[in-house]
Structure formats: structure tokens, C-alpha cells
PDB file of C-alpha atoms and ligand atoms in Angstrom:
ATOM      1  CA  PRO A  15      76.755 110.871  94.293  1.00 64.00           C
ATOM      2  CA  GLY A  16      79.228 113.335  95.002  1.00 90.00           C
ATOM      3  CA  LYS A  17      80.355 111.468  98.290  1.00 97.00           C
ATOM      4  CA  ASN A  18      83.784 110.836  99.154  1.00 98.00           C
ATOM      5  CA  VAL A  19      85.005 107.534 100.014  1.00 98.00           C
ATOM      6  CA  LEU A  20      88.541 106.537 101.715  1.00 98.00           C
ATOM      7  CA  ILE A  21      89.196 102.723 101.310  1.00 99.00           C
ATOM      8  CA  VAL A  22      92.034 101.970 103.652  1.00 99.00           C
ATOM      9  CA  TYR A  23      93.176  98.775 102.448  1.00 99.00           C
ATOM     10  CA  ALA A  24      95.545  96.142 103.967  1.00 99.00           C
ATOM     11  CA  HIS A  25      96.445  93.157 101.566  1.00 99.00           C
ATOM     12  CA  GLN A  26      99.872  92.208 100.283  1.00 98.00           C
ATOM     13  CA  GLU A  27      98.494  90.565  97.220  1.00 98.00           C
ATOM     14  CA  PRO A  28      96.651  92.176  94.356  1.00 98.00           C
ATOM     15  CA  LYS A  29      95.026  88.842  93.320  1.00 98.00           C
ATOM     16  CA  SER A  30      93.700  88.141  96.675  1.00 98.00           C
ATOM     17  CA  MET A  31      89.833  88.047  97.842  1.00 98.00           C
ATOM     18  CA  ASN A  32      90.495  91.193  99.431  1.00 98.00           C
ATOM     19  CA  GLY A  33      91.937  92.958  96.308  1.00 99.00           C
ATOM     20  CA  SER A  34      89.142  91.830  94.612  1.00 98.00           C
ATOM     21  CA  LEU A  35      86.889  93.211  97.024  1.00 98.00           C
ATOM     22  CA  LYS A  36      88.671  96.380  97.163  1.00 99.00           C
ATOM     23  CA  ASN A  37      88.465  96.541  93.305  1.00 98.00           C
ATOM     24  CA  ILE A  38      84.772  95.979  93.313  1.00 98.00           C
ATOM     25  CA  ALA A  39      84.212  98.743  95.770  1.00 98.00           C
ATOM     26  CA  VAL A  40      86.372 101.237  93.667  1.00 98.00           C
ATOM     27  CA  ASP A  41      84.121 100.038  90.054  1.00 98.00           C
ATOM     28  CA  VAL A  42      80.686 100.432  91.953  1.00 98.00           C
ATOM     29  CA  LEU A  43      81.323 103.715  93.922  1.00 98.00           C
ATOM     30  CA  GLN A  44      83.096 105.427  90.926  1.00 97.00           C
ATOM     31  CA  LYS A  45      79.902 104.419  88.689  1.00 97.00           C
ATOM     32  CA  GLN A  46      77.988 106.540  91.335  1.00 95.00           C
ATOM     33  CA  GLY A  47      80.148 109.364  90.893  1.00 96.00           C
ATOM     34  CA  CYS A  48      81.851 109.130  94.332  1.00 98.00           C
ATOM     35  CA  SER A  49      85.563 110.312  94.816  1.00 98.00           C
ATOM     36  CA  ILE A  50      87.596 107.737  95.984  1.00 98.00           C
ATOM     37  CA  ILE A  51      90.916 107.653  97.658  1.00 98.00           C
ATOM     38  CA  ILE A  52      92.775 104.394  98.576  1.00 98.00           C
ATOM     39  CA  SER A  53      95.255 104.215 101.175  1.00 99.00           C
ATOM     40  CA  ASP A  54      96.965 100.826 100.117  1.00 99.00           C
ATOM     41  CA  LEU A  55      98.885 100.373 103.237  1.00 99.00           C
ATOM     42  CA  TYR A  56     101.549  97.514 102.085  1.00 99.00           C
ATOM     43  CA  SER A  57     102.310  99.525  98.822  1.00 98.00           C
ATOM     44  CA  MET A  58     102.679 102.638 100.692  1.00 98.00           C
ATOM     45  CA  ASN A  59     104.881 100.632 103.356  1.00 98.00           C
ATOM     46  CA  PHE A  60     102.907 102.327 106.197  1.00 98.00           C
ATOM     47  CA  ASN A  61     104.721 102.809 109.272  1.00 98.00           C
ATOM     48  CA  ALA A  62     102.461 100.904 112.067  1.00 98.00           C
ATOM     49  CA  ALA A  63     104.955 101.754 115.079  1.00 98.00           C
ATOM     50  CA  ALA A  64     104.032 104.760 117.373  1.00 98.00           C
ATOM     51  CA  THR A  65     106.873 106.245 118.382  1.00 98.00           C
ATOM     52  CA  ARG A  66     108.545 109.527 119.207  1.00 98.00           C
ATOM     53  CA  ASN A  67     109.256 110.028 115.535  1.00 98.00           C
ATOM     54  CA  ASP A  68     105.814 110.878 115.025  1.00 98.00           C
ATOM     55  CA  ILE A  69     106.340 114.022 116.575  1.00 98.00           C
ATOM     56  CA  THR A  70     108.559 116.566 114.600  1.00 97.00           C
ATOM     57  CA  GLY A  71     108.776 119.242 116.964  1.00 87.00           C
ATOM     58  CA  GLU A  72     110.146 119.647 120.673  1.00 93.00           C
ATOM     59  CA  LEU A  73     108.664 117.238 123.311  1.00 97.00           C
ATOM     60  CA  CYS A  74     106.598 118.397 126.056  1.00 97.00           C
ATOM     61  CA  ASN A  75     108.375 116.056 128.330  1.00 97.00           C
ATOM     62  CA  PRO A  76     111.238 114.387 126.919  1.00 96.00           C
ATOM     63  CA  GLN A  77     112.096 112.716 130.459  1.00 97.00           C
ATOM     64  CA  HIS A  78     108.857 110.706 130.257  1.00 98.00           C
ATOM     65  CA  PHE A  79     107.311 109.955 126.922  1.00 98.00           C
ATOM     66  CA  ARG A  80     103.827 109.839 126.870  1.00 98.00           C
ATOM     67  CA  TYR A  81     102.706 109.004 123.134  1.00 98.00           C
ATOM     68  CA  GLY A  82      99.188 109.972 123.855  1.00 98.00           C
ATOM     69  CA  THR A  83      99.664 113.156 125.316  1.00 98.00           C
ATOM     70  CA  GLU A  84     102.467 114.090 122.868  1.00 98.00           C
ATOM     71  CA  THR A  85     100.664 113.262 119.828  1.00 98.00           C
ATOM     72  CA  MET A  86      97.781 115.439 120.953  1.00 98.00           C
ATOM     73  CA  GLU A  87      99.837 118.424 121.484  1.00 98.00           C
ATOM     74  CA  ALA A  88     101.389 117.921 118.433  1.00 98.00           C
ATOM     75  CA  PHE A  89      98.443 117.717 116.462  1.00 98.00           C
ATOM     76  CA  LYS A  90      97.406 120.982 118.039  1.00 97.00           C
ATOM     77  CA  LYS A  91     100.745 122.955 116.968  1.00 97.00           C
ATOM     78  CA  GLY A  92     100.497 120.849 113.712  1.00 96.00           C
ATOM     79  CA  VAL A  93     103.778 119.460 114.115  1.00 97.00           C
ATOM     80  CA  LEU A  94     102.866 115.549 114.051  1.00 98.00           C
ATOM     81  CA  CYS A  95     104.893 114.059 111.086  1.00 98.00           C
ATOM     82  CA  GLU A  96     103.944 114.014 107.216  1.00 98.00           C
ATOM     83  CA  ASP A  97     102.410 110.585 106.787  1.00 98.00           C
ATOM     84  CA  ILE A  98     100.044 111.173 109.550  1.00 98.00           C
ATOM     85  CA  LEU A  99      98.819 114.373 108.662  1.00 98.00           C
ATOM     86  CA  LYS A 100      98.505 112.993 104.874  1.00 98.00           C
ATOM     87  CA  GLU A 101      96.152 110.064 106.234  1.00 98.00           C
ATOM     88  CA  GLN A 102      94.278 112.740 108.509  1.00 98.00           C
ATOM     89  CA  GLU A 103      93.408 114.890 105.366  1.00 98.00           C
ATOM     90  CA  LYS A 104      92.111 111.863 103.703  1.00 98.00           C
ATOM     91  CA  VAL A 105      89.811 111.089 106.878  1.00 98.00           C
ATOM     92  CA  LYS A 106      88.830 115.071 106.940  1.00 98.00           C
ATOM     93  CA  VAL A 107      87.304 114.946 103.682  1.00 98.00           C
ATOM     94  CA  ALA A 108      85.925 111.337 103.853  1.00 98.00           C
ATOM     95  CA  ASP A 109      82.210 110.887 104.240  1.00 98.00           C
ATOM     96  CA  LEU A 110      82.458 106.912 104.602  1.00 98.00           C
ATOM     97  CA  ILE A 111      85.588 105.095 105.537  1.00 99.00           C
ATOM     98  CA  ILE A 112      85.934 101.338 104.110  1.00 99.00           C
ATOM     99  CA  PHE A 113      88.257  99.327 105.826  1.00 99.00           C
ATOM    100  CA  GLN A 114      89.158  96.201 103.725  1.00 99.00           C
ATOM    101  CA  PHE A 115      91.539  93.487 105.332  1.00 99.00           C
ATOM    102  CA  PRO A 116      91.813  89.733 106.411  1.00 99.00           C
ATOM    103  CA  LEU A 117      91.092  89.312 109.942  1.00 99.00           C
ATOM    104  CA  TYR A 118      94.259  88.466 111.730  1.00 99.00           C
ATOM    105  CA  TRP A 119      93.935  87.006 115.186  1.00 98.00           C
ATOM    106  CA  TYR A 120      90.257  88.237 115.880  1.00 98.00           C
ATOM    107  CA  SER A 121      91.309  91.700 114.470  1.00 98.00           C
ATOM    108  CA  PHE A 122      92.889  94.244 112.036  1.00 98.00           C
ATOM    109  CA  PRO A 123      96.588  93.133 110.416  1.00 99.00           C
ATOM    110  CA  ALA A 124      99.024  95.020 112.602  1.00 99.00           C
ATOM    111  CA  ILE A 125      99.740  97.393 109.856  1.00 99.00           C
ATOM    112  CA  MET A 126      96.141  98.558 109.940  1.00 99.00           C
ATOM    113  CA  LYS A 127      95.998  98.631 113.794  1.00 99.00           C
ATOM    114  CA  GLY A 128      99.189 100.654 113.356  1.00 98.00           C
ATOM    115  CA  TRP A 129      97.560 103.187 110.928  1.00 99.00           C
ATOM    116  CA  ILE A 130      94.445 103.472 113.760  1.00 99.00           C
ATOM    117  CA  ASP A 131      96.961 104.041 116.586  1.00 98.00           C
ATOM    118  CA  ARG A 132      98.886 106.690 114.772  1.00 98.00           C
ATOM    119  CA  VAL A 133      96.184 108.551 112.753  1.00 99.00           C
ATOM    120  CA  PHE A 134      92.973 108.520 115.289  1.00 99.00           C
ATOM    121  CA  VAL A 135      95.115 110.933 117.543  1.00 98.00           C
ATOM    122  CA  GLN A 136      93.383 112.543 120.386  1.00 98.00           C
ATOM    123  CA  GLY A 137      92.075 116.298 119.335  1.00 98.00           C
ATOM    124  CA  PHE A 138      91.400 114.973 115.987  1.00 98.00           C
ATOM    125  CA  ALA A 139      89.538 111.870 116.030  1.00 98.00           C
ATOM    126  CA  PHE A 140      88.077 111.971 119.665  1.00 98.00           C
ATOM    127  CA  ASP A 141      88.633 114.168 123.223  1.00 98.00           C
ATOM    128  CA  PHE A 142      87.249 114.233 126.530  1.00 96.00           C
ATOM    129  CA  PRO A 143      84.504 115.071 126.166  1.00 96.00           C
ATOM    130  CA  GLY A 144      84.180 114.147 122.531  1.00 97.00           C
ATOM    131  CA  CYS A 145      83.835 110.516 122.422  1.00 98.00           C
ATOM    132  CA  TYR A 146      81.331 107.947 121.146  1.00 98.00           C
ATOM    133  CA  ASP A 147      78.400 109.462 120.093  1.00 98.00           C
ATOM    134  CA  THR A 148      79.983 113.181 120.395  1.00 98.00           C
ATOM    135  CA  GLY A 149      83.208 111.686 118.896  1.00 98.00           C
ATOM    136  CA  LEU A 150      85.132 114.254 116.671  1.00 98.00           C
ATOM    137  CA  LEU A 151      84.612 112.025 113.363  1.00 98.00           C
ATOM    138  CA  LYS A 152      80.518 111.828 114.081  1.00 97.00           C
ATOM    139  CA  ASP A 153      79.490 113.060 110.637  1.00 94.00           C
ATOM    140  CA  LYS A 154      80.938 110.127 109.146  1.00 98.00           C
ATOM    141  CA  LEU A 155      80.708 106.419 108.379  1.00 98.00           C
ATOM    142  CA  ALA A 156      82.544 103.295 108.938  1.00 99.00           C
ATOM    143  CA  LEU A 157      82.197 100.066 107.378  1.00 99.00           C
ATOM    144  CA  LEU A 158      84.346  97.165 108.209  1.00 99.00           C
ATOM    145  CA  SER A 159      84.759  94.960 105.227  1.00 99.00           C
ATOM    146  CA  PHE A 160      87.167  91.619 105.589  1.00 99.00           C
ATOM    147  CA  THR A 161      87.863  87.840 105.142  1.00 99.00           C
ATOM    148  CA  THR A 162      87.988  85.036 107.648  1.00 98.00           C
ATOM    149  CA  GLY A 163      89.714  81.840 107.745  1.00 98.00           C
ATOM    150  CA  GLY A 164      86.926  80.609 109.588  1.00 98.00           C
ATOM    151  CA  THR A 165      83.377  79.516 108.372  1.00 98.00           C
ATOM    152  CA  GLU A 166      80.143  81.322 109.394  1.00 98.00           C
ATOM    153  CA  GLU A 167      79.346  78.430 111.565  1.00 98.00           C
ATOM    154  CA  MET A 168      82.658  78.733 113.407  1.00 98.00           C
ATOM    155  CA  PHE A 169      81.645  82.155 114.175  1.00 98.00           C
ATOM    156  CA  SER A 170      78.248  81.619 115.596  1.00 97.00           C
ATOM    157  CA  LYS A 171      77.345  81.677 119.150  1.00 95.00           C
ATOM    158  CA  ASP A 172      77.590  77.971 119.798  1.00 96.00           C
ATOM    159  CA  GLY A 173      80.631  77.666 117.198  1.00 97.00           C
ATOM    160  CA  MET A 174      84.036  76.777 118.496  1.00 97.00           C
ATOM    161  CA  SER A 175      85.063  80.695 117.700  1.00 98.00           C
ATOM    162  CA  GLY A 176      82.169  82.284 119.194  1.00 98.00           C
ATOM    163  CA  ASP A 177      79.910  84.979 117.676  1.00 98.00           C
ATOM    164  CA  ILE A 178      81.523  87.397 115.229  1.00 98.00           C
ATOM    165  CA  ARG A 179      79.888  90.047 117.006  1.00 98.00           C
ATOM    166  CA  TYR A 180      82.072  89.317 119.716  1.00 98.00           C
ATOM    167  CA  VAL A 181      85.042  90.215 117.473  1.00 98.00           C
ATOM    168  CA  LEU A 182      83.554  93.031 116.312  1.00 98.00           C
ATOM    169  CA  TRP A 183      82.745  94.865 119.687  1.00 98.00           C
ATOM    170  CA  PRO A 184      86.648  96.237 119.897  1.00 98.00           C
ATOM    171  CA  MET A 185      86.936  97.068 116.548  1.00 98.00           C
ATOM    172  CA  GLN A 186      83.247  98.807 116.034  1.00 98.00           C
ATOM    173  CA  HIS A 187      82.442 100.084 119.325  1.00 98.00           C
ATOM    174  CA  GLY A 188      85.831 100.331 120.907  1.00 98.00           C
ATOM    175  CA  ILE A 189      87.565 102.126 117.829  1.00 98.00           C
ATOM    176  CA  MET A 190      84.936 103.483 115.461  1.00 98.00           C
ATOM    177  CA  HIS A 191      81.916 104.611 117.561  1.00 98.00           C
ATOM    178  CA  PHE A 192      84.184 106.076 120.192  1.00 98.00           C
ATOM    179  CA  CYS A 193      85.585 108.090 117.344  1.00 98.00           C
ATOM    180  CA  GLY A 194      82.237 109.220 116.667  1.00 98.00           C
ATOM    181  CA  PHE A 195      81.664 107.250 113.174  1.00 98.00           C
ATOM    182  CA  LYS A 196      78.193 106.153 112.660  1.00 98.00           C
ATOM    183  CA  VAL A 197      78.696 102.267 111.931  1.00 98.00           C
ATOM    184  CA  LEU A 198      77.702 100.393 108.941  1.00 98.00           C
ATOM    185  CA  ALA A 199      76.756  96.738 108.983  1.00 98.00           C
ATOM    186  CA  PRO A 200      79.832  94.569 108.429  1.00 99.00           C
ATOM    187  CA  GLN A 201      80.599  93.182 105.023  1.00 99.00           C
ATOM    188  CA  ILE A 202      81.906  89.583 106.279  1.00 98.00           C
ATOM    189  CA  THR A 203      83.428  87.395 103.481  1.00 98.00           C
ATOM    190  CA  TYR A 204      83.874  83.868 105.109  1.00 98.00           C
ATOM    191  CA  ALA A 205      86.745  81.399 104.606  1.00 98.00           C
ATOM    192  CA  PRO A 206      87.062  82.391 101.009  1.00 98.00           C
ATOM    193  CA  GLU A 207      90.053  80.121 100.615  1.00 98.00           C
ATOM    194  CA  TYR A 208      87.552  77.368 101.250  1.00 97.00           C
ATOM    195  CA  VAL A 209      84.827  77.775  98.919  1.00 97.00           C
ATOM    196  CA  GLY A 210      84.931  77.144  95.349  1.00 95.00           C
ATOM    197  CA  ASP A 211      85.187  79.785  92.701  1.00 97.00           C
ATOM    198  CA  GLU A 212      81.553  80.186  91.885  1.00 98.00           C
ATOM    199  CA  LYS A 213      81.025  81.004  95.522  1.00 98.00           C
ATOM    200  CA  ARG A 214      83.538  83.474  95.700  1.00 98.00           C
ATOM    201  CA  LYS A 215      82.183  85.159  92.600  1.00 98.00           C
ATOM    202  CA  ASN A 216      78.783  85.430  94.269  1.00 98.00           C
ATOM    203  CA  MET A 217      80.607  86.902  97.467  1.00 98.00           C
ATOM    204  CA  LEU A 218      82.075  89.458  95.153  1.00 98.00           C
ATOM    205  CA  LEU A 219      78.563  89.894  93.428  1.00 98.00           C
ATOM    206  CA  LEU A 220      76.868  90.536  96.945  1.00 98.00           C
ATOM    207  CA  TRP A 221      79.081  93.136  97.853  1.00 98.00           C
ATOM    208  CA  ALA A 222      78.619  94.938  94.785  1.00 98.00           C
ATOM    209  CA  ARG A 223      74.858  94.459  95.299  1.00 98.00           C
ATOM    210  CA  ARG A 224      75.218  96.227  98.648  1.00 98.00           C
ATOM    211  CA  LEU A 225      77.508  99.085  97.557  1.00 98.00           C
ATOM    212  CA  GLU A 226      74.891 100.215  94.838  1.00 98.00           C
ATOM    213  CA  ALA A 227      72.300 100.901  97.373  1.00 97.00           C
ATOM    214  CA  ILE A 228      74.859 101.835 100.597  1.00 98.00           C
ATOM    215  CA  TRP A 229      73.717 105.412 100.918  1.00 98.00           C
ATOM    216  CA  ASP A 230      70.335 104.206 101.931  1.00 98.00           C
ATOM    217  CA  GLU A 231      71.772 102.156 104.566  1.00 98.00           C
ATOM    218  CA  ARG A 232      71.119 103.114 108.222  1.00 98.00           C
ATOM    219  CA  PRO A 233      73.655 102.416 110.572  1.00 98.00           C
ATOM    220  CA  ILE A 234      73.819  99.675 113.294  1.00 98.00           C
ATOM    221  CA  GLU A 235      72.434 100.285 116.579  1.00 98.00           C
ATOM    222  CA  CYS A 236      76.346 100.157 118.016  1.00 98.00           C
ATOM    223  CA  THR A 237      75.526  99.564 121.648  1.00 98.00           C
ATOM    224  CA  PRO A 238      76.449  96.481 123.871  1.00 97.00           C
ATOM    225  CA  PRO A 239      73.117  94.742 123.447  1.00 98.00           C
ATOM    226  CA  TRP A 240      73.934  94.421 119.465  1.00 98.00           C
ATOM    227  CA  TYR A 241      76.962  92.419 120.458  1.00 98.00           C
ATOM    228  CA  PHE A 242      76.212  90.332 123.263  1.00 97.00           C
ATOM    229  CA  GLN A 243      72.440  89.730 123.364  1.00 93.00           C
TER     230      GLN A 243
HETATM  231  P1  LIG B   6      93.059  84.599  99.452  1.00 52.05           P
HETATM  232  O1  LIG B   6      93.854  83.153  99.444  1.00 52.05           O
HETATM  233  O2  LIG B   6      94.274  85.749  98.631  1.00 52.05           O
HETATM  234  O3  LIG B   6      92.306  84.468  98.201  1.00 52.05           O
HETATM  235  C1  LIG B   6      91.330  83.250  98.428  1.00 52.05           C
HETATM  236  C2  LIG B   6      90.873  83.091  97.314  1.00 52.05           C
HETATM  237  O4  LIG B   6      89.721  83.718  96.406  1.00 52.05           O
HETATM  238  C3  LIG B   6      91.976  82.589  96.184  1.00 52.05           C
HETATM  239  O5  LIG B   6      91.917  81.253  95.576  1.00 52.05           O
HETATM  240  C4  LIG B   6      92.152  83.767  95.107  1.00 52.05           C
HETATM  241  O6  LIG B   6      92.773  83.205  93.718  1.00 52.05           O
HETATM  242  C5  LIG B   6      90.660  84.013  94.890  1.00 52.05           C
HETATM  243  N1  LIG B   6      89.969  84.899  94.312  1.00 52.05           N
HETATM  244  C6  LIG B   6      90.485  86.512  94.441  1.00 52.05           C
HETATM  245  N2  LIG B   6      90.276  87.115  93.501  1.00 52.05           N
HETATM  246  C7  LIG B   6      88.812  86.247  93.062  1.00 52.05           C
HETATM  247  C8  LIG B   6      87.711  86.815  92.048  1.00 52.05           C
HETATM  248  N3  LIG B   6      87.740  87.944  91.552  1.00 52.05           N
HETATM  249  N4  LIG B   6      86.964  85.731  91.848  1.00 52.05           N
HETATM  250  C9  LIG B   6      87.123  84.484  92.346  1.00 52.05           C
HETATM  251  N5  LIG B   6      88.115  84.087  93.262  1.00 52.05           N
HETATM  252  C10 LIG B   6      88.921  85.277  93.373  1.00 52.05           C
HETATM  253  N6  LIG B   6      91.373  83.758 110.271  1.00 52.05           N
HETATM  254  C11 LIG B   6      90.106  83.601 110.967  1.00 52.05           C
HETATM  255  O7  LIG B   6      88.998  83.367 110.899  1.00 52.05           O
HETATM  256  N7  LIG B   6      90.473  84.304 112.421  1.00 52.05           N
HETATM  257  C12 LIG B   6      91.574  84.621 112.846  1.00 52.05           C
HETATM  258  O8  LIG B   6      91.875  85.160 113.784  1.00 52.05           O
HETATM  259  C13 LIG B   6      92.786  84.512 111.923  1.00 52.05           C
HETATM  260  N8  LIG B   6      94.359  85.055 111.984  1.00 52.05           N
HETATM  261  C14 LIG B   6      95.062  85.052 111.006  1.00 52.05           C
HETATM  262  C15 LIG B   6      96.347  85.575 111.400  1.00 52.05           C
HETATM  263  C16 LIG B   6      97.329  85.287 110.517  1.00 52.05           C
HETATM  264  C17 LIG B   6      98.918  86.121 110.916  1.00 52.05           C
HETATM  265  C18 LIG B   6      96.989  85.019 108.918  1.00 52.05           C
HETATM  266  C19 LIG B   6      98.170  85.212 107.957  1.00 52.05           C
HETATM  267  C20 LIG B   6      95.846  84.540 108.724  1.00 52.05           C
HETATM  268  C21 LIG B   6      94.768  84.594 109.980  1.00 52.05           C
HETATM  269  N9  LIG B   6      93.436  84.104 109.688  1.00 52.05           N
HETATM  270  C22 LIG B   6      92.580  84.223 110.421  1.00 52.05           C
HETATM  271  C23 LIG B   6      93.195  83.421 108.053  1.00 52.05           C
HETATM  272  C24 LIG B   6      92.755  84.897 107.208  1.00 52.05           C
HETATM  273  O9  LIG B   6      91.803  85.829 107.460  1.00 52.05           O
HETATM  274  C25 LIG B   6      92.290  84.471 105.787  1.00 52.05           C
HETATM  275  O10 LIG B   6      93.536  83.535 105.298  1.00 52.05           O
HETATM  276  C26 LIG B   6      92.170  85.602 105.101  1.00 52.05           C
HETATM  277  O11 LIG B   6      91.131  86.177 105.241  1.00 52.05           O
HETATM  278  C27 LIG B   6      91.547  84.915 103.544  1.00 52.05           C
HETATM  279  O12 LIG B   6      91.636  86.203 102.608  1.00 52.05           O
HETATM  280  P2  LIG B   6      92.638  86.543 101.655  1.00 52.05           P
HETATM  281  O13 LIG B   6      92.104  87.568 100.540  1.00 52.05           O
HETATM  282  O14 LIG B   6      93.987  86.374 101.991  1.00 52.05           O
HETATM  283  O15 LIG B   6      92.375  85.378 100.511  1.00 52.05           O
HETATM  284 ZN1  LIG B   7      79.242 101.237 119.862  1.00 52.05          ZN
END
């Protein structure tokens, strides 16, 4: 109620399972009176590449380009390029960011990884000190909602893909927690292509049910034991 939610969404096809999961989140959260902003990365043709063009002013060291240093300085001077600034404004007002995506190579799709690379700039999202529990986005929640090709059995400790939590470690701990986010449990929709329509409808329903009580949830204990014990 009265909360701001940013949905960072990466799927090319509106009729996909990811598209449906995104739409359901919008429906449920809107009904609660939340304000929702969607960054639909493929529709925006979001630029994923971290390059010199992300800094519009003079570079600190044009002889030896360092993306991290230059973007940190550009952020302080307010000379990051427009598309990054826009996304940072959306992040700033968000209480919760939902990342909705299909798992690509045990990770985010490149367009979403690029969004992270370019938007979570030092000085804006983290600093030294100012990472993990003191990360600069520490008053916000992050939730990864993704679909997989593999089944839940494959992503178990003894399954051939290994525990899904190993996959979550870099994404939830290395990125979200590093930037200070409190991490809500992931929403994993396993193998939607390989289950029937009934099962898919049920998966969507489960997501809707969860979102109805999302503001009562406690974040996970995002430390190594959660992932590796
Ligand atoms: P879709 O095929 O779009 O949807 C599945 C089905 O859901 C469709 O039949 C659709 O019609 C149906 N549907 C949509 N909306 C509804 C609705 N409202 N009600 C009922 N049915 C609906 N997988 C892994 O496990 N690990 C990997 O490392 C991995 N790497 C990949 C790398 C690449 C480059 C690619 C392309 C894929 C990879 N995959 C991997 C597989 C990928 O994660 C899955 O293909 C993807 O998650 C499936 O989700 P989708 O939304 O694209 O499915
Ligand atoms: Zn953590």
C-alpha cells in the first residue's frame, strides 16, 4: 500500500511466461495501491555495453580508461549519460525492485546484466565502505523472479545442475546484497516450457498469492551458509 515497485523486465515476447509473470505482478501490486514502474529492457532497446559513451563530460584519465573510476566521478559530477540517470531515478524511488527474467547460462540475460553493470555505479549503489549491509541501497528490497529450462530436480544438490542456490550466490549476494538490498526469497518458475497449461496457470497463481502478502515477508539471511550449507 503506497509502496513504489520497479520491475526490471527482460523478455522479448509479451506472450511468454515471463510476460505473464510480469503482468500478474503489475495486477496484484496495483490492486494494493502500489505505484509501479516497468523497465522493459528489450522494448527500450536498452544498451547493455559499458563504454566510454556512458560519461558525457571530460574523462579523468583519457590515456587509460577505467570504467569504474570514470563512472563514479561522472556520477558525482552529474555527467553520466541520460539512460543511466533515468534508471537511477527509478531505483531511487523504489521500495522494491523485482527482476523478471529467463535464466540464461546460470545468470541474467545480457541485457539485464548490462543494466546492472551500468546503473549500479559506485557512489550510487555502493562505495568503500558502503557495501553489503551498509550498501547504499540498503533501505530497499530486491526479488529475483525467473524462469528456467531445467526442472527443480535438476537444480537440487544431487541433481546434475547442482543446487539452485549456487546460481543465486553471485546474483543475490554478489550483486543485490553487495549494493545493500535486503533480498526476498527468489520466485523460481521451473521449466514452464515442459509442463502443461494447468501447471503453468498454477505457477502464475502461486506468484499472485505470494505478492498479495509480499510486504509482510522477511528477507532471507543472505550469508554463505544460506547458499552453501
Ligand atoms: P515461454 O516459452 O515463453 O513460455 C513457456 C510456455 O508458457 C509457453 O507455451 C507459453 O505459451 C506459456 N504461457 C505464457 N503465458 C501463459 C499463461 N498466462 N498461462 C499459461 N501458459 C502461459 N535454462 C536453464 O535452466 N539454465 C540455463 O543456464 C539456461 N540458459 C539459457 C541460455 C539461453 C541463451 C537461452 C535462450 C535459454 C536458456 N535457458 C536456460 C532456458 C530458459 O531459461 C527458458 O527457455 C526460459 O526460462 C523459459 O521461459 P520463457 O518465458 O521464455 O518461456
Ligand atoms: Zn548476502
